[in-house]
Amino acid sequence: MGTAIFMTVFVTLFSIGILAYFLCRWLLKKALILLCLKRSMSAEELRQIRHRLGHSQAGLAGELGVSIRAVQSWEQGWRRVPPNIALLLRILRYLPSITGSHGHGHGIKEKFNFGF
């Protein structure tokens, strides 16, 4: 009898723990997306992220699959950075370990297929 109660309590707590884990992951993902999309990316923010990743304008353009002129126009403030590119760059800024080089830009393209 005591074992059955223990197992019931254990399974219930385990289930609650799993549910809490996935709920926290979901909330964190939503919070990160909202944080990254809350405002447009400024030219200065783009420049800072590019430098932190260790890319020239041409290098960043190659990694993102866009023209050098696009990166130049974003950094000059002539055009807005598209939301999908801004989101990606902000994630890379906050999670430098996924670049494979602790923020120096090597290995980004090999780890991700950006698809834009």
Tab-separated table of C-alpha atoms in Angstrom:
chain	number	residue	atom	x	y	z
A	1	MET	CA	0.000	0.000	0.000
A	2	GLY	CA	2.769	2.451	0.959
A	3	THR	CA	4.697	1.643	-2.225
A	4	ALA	CA	1.643	2.313	-4.395
A	5	ILE	CA	1.099	5.708	-2.767
A	6	PHE	CA	4.783	6.540	-3.124
A	7	MET	CA	4.731	5.574	-6.808
A	8	THR	CA	1.582	7.617	-7.419
A	9	VAL	CA	3.111	10.672	-5.748
A	10	PHE	CA	6.411	10.142	-7.581
A	11	VAL	CA	4.737	9.809	-10.994
A	12	THR	CA	2.565	12.864	-10.309
A	13	LEU	CA	5.542	14.997	-9.264
A	14	PHE	CA	7.576	13.709	-12.195
A	15	SER	CA	4.747	14.591	-14.604
A	16	ILE	CA	4.427	18.059	-13.095
A	17	GLY	CA	8.190	18.513	-13.431
A	18	ILE	CA	8.134	17.571	-17.104
A	19	LEU	CA	5.178	19.858	-17.725
A	20	ALA	CA	6.928	22.723	-15.905
A	21	TYR	CA	10.111	22.113	-17.906
A	22	PHE	CA	8.342	22.335	-21.252
A	23	LEU	CA	6.268	25.301	-20.120
A	24	CYS	CA	9.447	27.159	-19.097
A	25	ARG	CA	11.109	26.328	-22.419
A	26	TRP	CA	8.060	27.586	-24.322
A	27	LEU	CA	7.894	30.794	-22.268
A	28	LEU	CA	11.622	31.433	-22.680
A	29	LYS	CA	11.358	30.944	-26.434
A	30	LYS	CA	8.426	33.362	-26.654
A	31	ALA	CA	10.196	35.904	-24.442
A	32	LEU	CA	13.338	35.739	-26.586
A	33	ILE	CA	11.326	36.238	-29.763
A	34	LEU	CA	9.423	39.167	-28.250
A	35	LEU	CA	12.663	40.691	-26.986
A	36	CYS	CA	14.279	40.398	-30.382
A	37	LEU	CA	11.273	41.627	-32.358
A	38	LYS	CA	10.182	44.429	-30.042
A	39	ARG	CA	11.881	47.083	-32.111
A	40	SER	CA	13.669	47.497	-35.375
A	41	MET	CA	17.429	47.075	-35.451
A	42	SER	CA	19.390	50.306	-35.620
A	43	ALA	CA	22.351	50.797	-37.918
A	44	GLU	CA	24.654	51.060	-34.890
A	45	GLU	CA	23.316	47.841	-33.355
A	46	LEU	CA	23.910	45.994	-36.629
A	47	ARG	CA	27.454	47.373	-36.851
A	48	GLN	CA	28.214	46.335	-33.258
A	49	ILE	CA	26.907	42.810	-33.803
A	50	ARG	CA	28.852	42.483	-37.061
A	51	HIS	CA	32.065	43.536	-35.312
A	52	ARG	CA	31.407	41.173	-32.401
A	53	LEU	CA	30.938	38.290	-34.839
A	54	GLY	CA	34.212	39.276	-36.512
A	55	HIS	CA	32.829	39.951	-39.989
A	56	SER	CA	33.449	42.577	-42.612
A	57	GLN	CA	30.375	43.850	-44.437
A	58	ALA	CA	31.161	41.453	-47.276
A	59	GLY	CA	31.633	38.561	-44.858
A	60	LEU	CA	28.324	39.186	-43.116
A	61	ALA	CA	26.559	39.539	-46.460
A	62	GLY	CA	27.972	36.174	-47.524
A	63	GLU	CA	26.867	34.485	-44.290
A	64	LEU	CA	23.349	35.917	-44.567
A	65	GLY	CA	23.005	35.308	-48.293
A	66	VAL	CA	22.370	38.958	-49.115
A	67	SER	CA	24.266	41.504	-51.194
A	68	ILE	CA	27.017	43.681	-49.771
A	69	ARG	CA	24.911	46.686	-50.786
A	70	ALA	CA	22.098	45.432	-48.547
A	71	VAL	CA	24.411	45.297	-45.518
A	72	GLN	CA	25.846	48.716	-46.410
A	73	SER	CA	22.388	50.259	-46.726
A	74	TRP	CA	21.348	48.790	-43.351
A	75	GLU	CA	24.474	50.133	-41.661
A	76	GLN	CA	24.026	53.571	-43.242
A	77	GLY	CA	20.408	53.644	-42.090
A	78	TRP	CA	19.059	53.948	-45.631
A	79	ARG	CA	17.024	50.738	-45.316
A	80	ARG	CA	15.597	48.862	-42.349
A	81	VAL	CA	17.086	45.515	-41.392
A	82	PRO	CA	14.467	42.843	-42.217
A	83	PRO	CA	12.896	41.340	-39.060
A	84	ASN	CA	14.109	37.797	-39.800
A	85	ILE	CA	17.718	39.001	-40.168
A	86	ALA	CA	17.440	41.183	-37.056
A	87	LEU	CA	16.121	38.216	-35.054
A	88	LEU	CA	18.934	35.956	-36.234
A	89	LEU	CA	21.640	38.524	-35.489
A	90	ARG	CA	20.252	39.263	-32.029
A	91	ILE	CA	20.171	35.569	-31.204
A	92	LEU	CA	23.773	35.213	-32.354
A	93	ARG	CA	24.724	38.224	-30.238
A	94	TYR	CA	23.158	36.750	-27.099
A	95	LEU	CA	24.322	33.180	-27.758
A	96	PRO	CA	27.906	33.470	-28.996
A	97	SER	CA	28.707	29.827	-28.264
A	98	ILE	CA	26.581	28.665	-31.203
A	99	THR	CA	28.969	30.318	-33.629
A	100	GLY	CA	31.555	27.700	-32.762
A	101	SER	CA	34.185	30.344	-32.153
A	102	HIS	CA	33.027	32.317	-29.116
A	103	GLY	CA	31.906	35.308	-31.140
A	104	HIS	CA	34.509	35.504	-33.874
A	105	GLY	CA	32.190	34.518	-36.689
A	106	HIS	CA	33.801	31.295	-37.882
A	107	GLY	CA	31.470	28.380	-38.342
A	108	ILE	CA	28.122	30.190	-38.376
A	109	LYS	CA	27.187	29.120	-41.874
A	110	GLU	CA	28.312	25.538	-41.287
A	111	LYS	CA	26.052	25.158	-38.238
A	112	PHE	CA	22.919	26.776	-39.676
A	113	ASN	CA	21.072	26.813	-42.952
A	114	PHE	CA	19.508	30.256	-42.797
A	115	GLY	CA	17.224	29.817	-45.791
A	116	PHE	CA	16.922	33.465	-46.822
